[in-house]
Amino acid sequence: MNIEKKENQNRHSGYVALLGRTNVGKSTFMNAVMEAKISIVSDKPQTTRKQILGIKTTPKGQIIFFDSPGIHIPHFRLNEKMMKDVHHSLLDADLILYFIDMDTKWDDEFAISLFKDLNKTVFLIINKIDKYNKARILEKISKFKDNFQWQEIVPISALKGNNVDLVEDLIFNYLPESDYYYPEEESTLQTERFYVSEMVREKILNFTHDEMPFVTTVKVEDIHEKENVIVIRAEIYVEKRSQKKIIIGKQGSMLKMIGEQARVELEDYFDKKIYLDLFVKVVPGWRNSPRILTEIES
Ligand code: GDP
Ligand code: MG
């Protein structure tokens, strides 16, 4: 063990935060980096605040990727708690990957303000370059290059895998010298609950066209494996009956669509059949209720 430690002295390891608007391709990037499909490990609830997306262990070291709470520009009405969560999670980072994609048009001033004063290494990741030609990509780079002191700017295609290895190499260049934080075997994810809730929430946002960016949260009540199926029961929290109506839709059509899309992607992600049961629950003032927030996070 000791001998092994000595040999490991040149490793670089650390925490890397993924930051960026929904749909820029963070999950796709994670899948590309992790290469293997993530397998469901257990139904034990997550107990920590940090949402670890994946742990990449290589001879060079270990990258622990974690998610920052969702950011939905331009609906940047983050409440105080969300702001604190984002801020906190970024404080824990050795390095921040700030994702935009080639379709990005919005002003990213607010997002930058979240890490501007943290004195962290930040890479600008420009995703979905497969959709555009070189001139457009260069144009995008020149548009974004001066609005922050990016340590690196990397155009990638998470979907096609272009430059994903490069990002990984660059990360190792900047991470502090350190041995592994987690045992090598722990490269699978422990965060199924989080992933499921994010997935469902993402579909809600997609289908309701940002009608309710922050009024919903999704709590996974139960997740367990049964023969060849992963059975998931999740509750969608909204604040008002009117919001419940929107999410359920005409004769349940909206909820069905949300569930259907989430299920298809979850099956792809877990590589297993999924049985997904969604319920909508009106919980007035859940956002202001510390108890409910704590429950959701636990
Ligand atoms: P997230 O919300 O940031 O996690 O984004 P996702 O990873 O879920 O990706 C959102 C959508 O963009 C999905 O339909 C992906 O297939 C698509 N996408 C992600 N990366 C790329 C890419 O490099 N090129 C293209 N063309 N589409 C991508
Ligand atoms: Mg995602």
mmCIF file of N, CA, C and O in Angstrom, residues 182-227:
data_model
loop_
_atom_site.group_PDB
_atom_site.id
_atom_site.type_symbol
_atom_site.label_atom_id
_atom_site.label_comp_id
_atom_site.label_asym_id
_atom_site.label_seq_id
_atom_site.Cartn_x
_atom_site.Cartn_y
_atom_site.Cartn_z
ATOM 1 N N TYR A 182 -11.378 9.025 -3.803
ATOM 2 C CA TYR A 182 -12.305 7.901 -3.626
ATOM 3 C C TYR A 182 -11.622 6.620 -4.088
ATOM 4 O O TYR A 182 -10.769 6.673 -4.969
ATOM 5 N N PRO A 183 -12.013 5.507 -3.493
ATOM 6 C CA PRO A 183 -11.456 4.244 -3.974
ATOM 7 C C PRO A 183 -11.731 4.082 -5.459
ATOM 8 O O PRO A 183 -12.757 4.553 -5.966
ATOM 9 N N GLU A 184 -10.808 3.449 -6.112
ATOM 10 C CA GLU A 184 -10.871 3.313 -7.561
ATOM 11 C C GLU A 184 -12.180 2.708 -8.059
ATOM 12 O O GLU A 184 -12.692 3.061 -9.107
ATOM 13 N N GLU A 185 -12.714 1.796 -7.266
ATOM 14 C CA GLU A 185 -13.926 1.082 -7.698
ATOM 15 C C GLU A 185 -15.157 1.986 -7.696
ATOM 16 O O GLU A 185 -16.176 1.657 -8.272
ATOM 17 N N GLU A 186 -15.047 3.115 -7.043
ATOM 18 C CA GLU A 186 -16.256 3.905 -6.858
ATOM 19 C C GLU A 186 -16.591 4.836 -8.015
ATOM 20 O O GLU A 186 -17.133 5.907 -7.828
ATOM 21 N N SER A 187 -16.259 4.373 -9.199
ATOM 22 C CA SER A 187 -16.498 5.248 -10.331
ATOM 23 C C SER A 187 -17.949 5.287 -10.780
ATOM 24 O O SER A 187 -18.343 6.147 -11.547
ATOM 25 N N THR A 188 -18.725 4.371 -10.298
ATOM 26 C CA THR A 188 -20.139 4.442 -10.639
ATOM 27 C C THR A 188 -20.792 5.565 -9.845
ATOM 28 O O THR A 188 -20.235 6.078 -8.900
ATOM 29 N N LEU A 189 -21.949 5.916 -10.246
ATOM 30 C CA LEU A 189 -22.622 7.036 -9.594
ATOM 31 C C LEU A 189 -23.505 6.559 -8.460
ATOM 32 O O LEU A 189 -24.067 5.489 -8.483
ATOM 33 N N GLN A 190 -23.615 7.384 -7.480
ATOM 34 C CA GLN A 190 -24.446 7.082 -6.318
ATOM 35 C C GLN A 190 -25.710 7.925 -6.343
ATOM 36 O O GLN A 190 -26.410 8.025 -5.367
ATOM 37 N N THR A 191 -25.939 8.554 -7.449
ATOM 38 C CA THR A 191 -26.877 9.656 -7.406
ATOM 39 C C THR A 191 -28.103 9.445 -8.276
ATOM 40 O O THR A 191 -28.581 10.351 -8.914
ATOM 41 N N GLU A 192 -28.586 8.229 -8.282
ATOM 42 C CA GLU A 192 -29.731 7.953 -9.133
ATOM 43 C C GLU A 192 -30.929 8.843 -8.832
ATOM 44 O O GLU A 192 -31.587 9.344 -9.728
ATOM 45 N N ARG A 193 -31.177 9.021 -7.566
ATOM 46 C CA ARG A 193 -32.323 9.847 -7.193
ATOM 47 C C ARG A 193 -32.216 11.239 -7.786
ATOM 48 O O ARG A 193 -33.161 11.773 -8.354
ATOM 49 N N PHE A 194 -31.032 11.782 -7.632
ATOM 50 C CA PHE A 194 -30.832 13.123 -8.160
ATOM 51 C C PHE A 194 -31.006 13.137 -9.676
ATOM 52 O O PHE A 194 -31.662 13.995 -10.238
ATOM 53 N N TYR A 195 -30.438 12.144 -10.312
ATOM 54 C CA TYR A 195 -30.511 12.098 -11.756
ATOM 55 C C TYR A 195 -31.960 11.981 -12.228
ATOM 56 O O TYR A 195 -32.388 12.672 -13.149
ATOM 57 N N VAL A 196 -32.700 11.121 -11.561
ATOM 58 C CA VAL A 196 -34.103 10.936 -11.934
ATOM 59 C C VAL A 196 -34.869 12.242 -11.752
ATOM 60 O O VAL A 196 -35.616 12.670 -12.629
ATOM 61 N N SER A 197 -34.663 12.894 -10.633
ATOM 62 C CA SER A 197 -35.438 14.112 -10.383
ATOM 63 C C SER A 197 -35.047 15.212 -11.361
ATOM 64 O O SER A 197 -35.903 15.942 -11.864
ATOM 65 N N GLU A 198 -33.776 15.298 -11.686
ATOM 66 C CA GLU A 198 -33.347 16.295 -12.669
ATOM 67 C C GLU A 198 -33.952 16.010 -14.041
ATOM 68 O O GLU A 198 -34.366 16.908 -14.759
ATOM 69 N N MET A 199 -33.989 14.746 -14.375
ATOM 70 C CA MET A 199 -34.526 14.339 -15.671
ATOM 71 C C MET A 199 -36.007 14.717 -15.794
ATOM 72 O O MET A 199 -36.435 15.283 -16.792
ATOM 73 N N VAL A 200 -36.754 14.406 -14.757
ATOM 74 C CA VAL A 200 -38.189 14.722 -14.797
ATOM 75 C C VAL A 200 -38.384 16.237 -14.815
ATOM 76 O O VAL A 200 -39.192 16.762 -15.577
ATOM 77 N N ARG A 201 -37.610 16.918 -14.016
ATOM 78 C CA ARG A 201 -37.729 18.375 -13.953
ATOM 79 C C ARG A 201 -37.401 19.009 -15.313
ATOM 80 O O ARG A 201 -38.073 19.930 -15.767
ATOM 81 N N GLU A 202 -36.380 18.471 -15.937
ATOM 82 C CA GLU A 202 -35.997 18.961 -17.255
ATOM 83 C C GLU A 202 -37.140 18.817 -18.259
ATOM 84 O O GLU A 202 -37.418 19.715 -19.044
ATOM 85 N N LYS A 203 -37.818 17.683 -18.206
ATOM 86 C CA LYS A 203 -38.933 17.464 -19.127
ATOM 87 C C LYS A 203 -40.086 18.420 -18.820
ATOM 88 O O LYS A 203 -40.745 18.908 -19.733
ATOM 89 N N ILE A 204 -40.318 18.653 -17.538
ATOM 90 C CA ILE A 204 -41.367 19.613 -17.178
ATOM 91 C C ILE A 204 -41.036 20.973 -17.785
ATOM 92 O O ILE A 204 -41.871 21.620 -18.410
ATOM 93 N N LEU A 205 -39.791 21.379 -17.623
ATOM 94 C CA LEU A 205 -39.380 22.684 -18.150
ATOM 95 C C LEU A 205 -39.497 22.727 -19.668
ATOM 96 O O LEU A 205 -39.960 23.704 -20.235
ATOM 97 N N ASN A 206 -39.093 21.640 -20.299
ATOM 98 C CA ASN A 206 -39.197 21.599 -21.759
ATOM 99 C C ASN A 206 -40.637 21.730 -22.228
ATOM 100 O O ASN A 206 -40.946 22.503 -23.111
ATOM 101 N N PHE A 207 -41.500 20.946 -21.616
ATOM 102 C CA PHE A 207 -42.872 20.874 -22.109
ATOM 103 C C PHE A 207 -43.742 22.047 -21.677
ATOM 104 O O PHE A 207 -44.706 22.373 -22.346
ATOM 105 N N THR A 208 -43.423 22.637 -20.548
ATOM 106 C CA THR A 208 -44.253 23.756 -20.114
ATOM 107 C C THR A 208 -43.665 25.067 -20.617
ATOM 108 O O THR A 208 -44.114 26.125 -20.270
ATOM 109 N N HIS A 209 -42.652 24.957 -21.469
ATOM 110 C CA HIS A 209 -42.024 26.122 -22.078
ATOM 111 C C HIS A 209 -41.690 27.198 -21.057
ATOM 112 O O HIS A 209 -42.055 28.356 -21.199
ATOM 113 N N ASP A 210 -41.015 26.771 -20.036
ATOM 114 C CA ASP A 210 -40.539 27.702 -19.018
ATOM 115 C C ASP A 210 -41.658 28.480 -18.339
ATOM 116 O O ASP A 210 -41.440 29.552 -17.820
ATOM 117 N N GLU A 211 -42.855 27.936 -18.377
ATOM 118 C CA GLU A 211 -43.943 28.619 -17.684
ATOM 119 C C GLU A 211 -43.706 28.611 -16.177
ATOM 120 O O GLU A 211 -44.226 29.440 -15.461
ATOM 121 N N MET A 212 -42.989 27.612 -15.737
ATOM 122 C CA MET A 212 -42.781 27.506 -14.298
ATOM 123 C C MET A 212 -41.368 27.040 -13.960
ATOM 124 O O MET A 212 -41.175 25.928 -13.517
ATOM 125 N N PRO A 213 -40.428 27.934 -14.177
ATOM 126 C CA PRO A 213 -39.044 27.518 -13.992
ATOM 127 C C PRO A 213 -38.708 27.041 -12.591
ATOM 128 O O PRO A 213 -38.018 26.058 -12.437
ATOM 129 N N PHE A 214 -39.200 27.730 -11.593
ATOM 130 C CA PHE A 214 -38.762 27.348 -10.258
ATOM 131 C C PHE A 214 -39.879 26.940 -9.328
ATOM 132 O O PHE A 214 -39.687 26.783 -8.145
ATOM 133 N N VAL A 215 -41.060 26.769 -9.874
ATOM 134 C CA VAL A 215 -42.149 26.392 -8.994
ATOM 135 C C VAL A 215 -42.210 24.884 -8.805
ATOM 136 O O VAL A 215 -42.919 24.399 -7.959
ATOM 137 N N THR A 216 -41.459 24.183 -9.602
ATOM 138 C CA THR A 216 -41.536 22.736 -9.450
ATOM 139 C C THR A 216 -40.249 22.161 -8.873
ATOM 140 O O THR A 216 -39.162 22.645 -9.116
ATOM 141 N N THR A 217 -40.442 21.118 -8.136
ATOM 142 C CA THR A 217 -39.296 20.301 -7.784
ATOM 143 C C THR A 217 -39.788 18.869 -7.817
ATOM 144 O O THR A 217 -40.987 18.614 -7.776
ATOM 145 N N VAL A 218 -38.873 17.970 -7.947
ATOM 146 C CA VAL A 218 -39.275 16.579 -8.060
ATOM 147 C C VAL A 218 -38.607 15.772 -6.956
ATOM 148 O O VAL A 218 -37.402 15.831 -6.769
ATOM 149 N N LYS A 219 -39.429 15.077 -6.225
ATOM 150 C CA LYS A 219 -38.886 14.260 -5.151
ATOM 151 C C LYS A 219 -39.086 12.785 -5.478
ATOM 152 O O LYS A 219 -40.206 12.343 -5.708
ATOM 153 N N VAL A 220 -38.002 12.083 -5.509
ATOM 154 C CA VAL A 220 -38.090 10.646 -5.783
ATOM 155 C C VAL A 220 -38.422 9.931 -4.484
ATOM 156 O O VAL A 220 -37.640 9.904 -3.549
ATOM 157 N N GLU A 221 -39.627 9.390 -4.447
ATOM 158 C CA GLU A 221 -40.105 8.748 -3.219
ATOM 159 C C GLU A 221 -39.520 7.352 -3.066
ATOM 160 O O GLU A 221 -39.223 6.898 -1.980
ATOM 161 N N ASP A 222 -39.416 6.696 -4.198
ATOM 162 C CA ASP A 222 -38.966 5.311 -4.125
ATOM 163 C C ASP A 222 -38.260 4.945 -5.417
ATOM 164 O O ASP A 222 -38.677 5.347 -6.500
ATOM 165 N N ILE A 223 -37.179 4.222 -5.271
ATOM 166 C CA ILE A 223 -36.506 3.707 -6.460
ATOM 167 C C ILE A 223 -35.905 2.366 -6.084
ATOM 168 O O ILE A 223 -35.143 2.248 -5.138
ATOM 169 N N HIS A 224 -36.343 1.352 -6.765
ATOM 170 C CA HIS A 224 -35.778 0.039 -6.467
ATOM 171 C C HIS A 224 -35.822 -0.878 -7.696
ATOM 172 O O HIS A 224 -36.601 -0.656 -8.614
ATOM 173 N N GLU A 225 -34.966 -1.835 -7.675
ATOM 174 C CA GLU A 225 -34.906 -2.766 -8.789
ATOM 175 C C GLU A 225 -35.773 -3.975 -8.509
ATOM 176 O O GLU A 225 -35.801 -4.506 -7.400
ATOM 177 N N LYS A 226 -36.522 -4.370 -9.560
ATOM 178 C CA LYS A 226 -37.400 -5.509 -9.400
ATOM 179 C C LYS A 226 -37.220 -6.356 -10.647
ATOM 180 O O LYS A 226 -37.572 -5.938 -11.742
ATOM 181 N N GLU A 227 -36.608 -7.493 -10.467
ATOM 182 C CA GLU A 227 -36.243 -8.309 -11.616
ATOM 183 C C GLU A 227 -35.520 -7.452 -12.656
ATOM 184 O O GLU A 227 -34.472 -6.909 -12.353
#
